[in-house]
Amino acid sequence: MLLSEARERDFTGDTVPEDMIDAERRLERLSEETIRDAEEAGLDTD
């Protein structure tokens, strides 16, 4: 539950840490590899 309205200054200048960006990229690659492996094995990925 949000107790007060968000202010622009609460977000201005906020950045995602580089290690979080790297982790997201790695998870995306792993997801794509998993789907590709499943498709090659003849599994339904839908």
Short mmCIF file of C-alpha atoms in Angstrom, two decimals:
data_model
loop_
_atom_site.label_atom_id
_atom_site.label_comp_id
_atom_site.label_asym_id
_atom_site.label_seq_id
_atom_site.Cartn_x
_atom_site.Cartn_y
_atom_site.Cartn_z
CA MET A 1 0.00 0.00 0.00
CA LEU A 2 1.44 3.35 -1.05
CA LEU A 3 1.19 5.81 1.81
CA SER A 4 2.15 8.93 -0.13
CA GLU A 5 2.41 9.99 -3.75
CA ALA A 6 5.71 9.34 -5.49
CA ARG A 7 7.73 12.46 -6.14
CA GLU A 8 9.87 13.12 -9.21
CA ARG A 9 12.95 13.52 -7.01
CA ASP A 10 12.39 9.97 -5.74
CA PHE A 11 13.20 8.69 -9.24
CA THR A 12 15.45 11.29 -10.83
CA GLY A 13 18.98 9.99 -11.04
CA ASP A 14 18.09 6.48 -9.88
CA THR A 15 19.96 3.83 -11.86
CA VAL A 16 19.96 0.06 -11.92
CA PRO A 17 23.24 -1.36 -10.58
CA GLU A 18 25.46 -2.89 -13.28
CA ASP A 19 25.50 -6.30 -11.57
CA MET A 20 21.69 -6.39 -11.72
CA ILE A 21 21.78 -5.58 -15.44
CA ASP A 22 24.35 -8.35 -15.98
CA ALA A 23 22.22 -10.81 -14.00
CA GLU A 24 19.14 -9.97 -16.06
CA ARG A 25 21.07 -10.52 -19.30
CA ARG A 26 22.38 -13.86 -18.05
CA LEU A 27 18.89 -15.00 -17.06
CA GLU A 28 17.58 -14.03 -20.50
CA ARG A 29 20.35 -16.04 -22.20
CA LEU A 30 19.67 -19.04 -19.98
CA SER A 31 15.96 -18.80 -20.75
CA GLU A 32 16.62 -18.73 -24.48
CA GLU A 33 19.00 -21.70 -24.21
CA THR A 34 16.43 -23.67 -22.21
CA ILE A 35 13.71 -23.02 -24.78
CA ARG A 36 16.04 -23.91 -27.66
CA ASP A 37 17.12 -27.15 -25.91
CA ALA A 38 13.50 -28.09 -25.24
CA GLU A 39 12.53 -27.45 -28.86
CA GLU A 40 15.46 -29.55 -30.09
CA ALA A 41 14.36 -32.36 -27.77
CA GLY A 42 10.89 -32.21 -29.32
CA LEU A 43 9.16 -30.79 -26.27
CA ASP A 44 6.22 -28.41 -26.64
CA THR A 45 7.30 -24.96 -25.40
CA ASP A 46 3.93 -23.22 -25.70
#
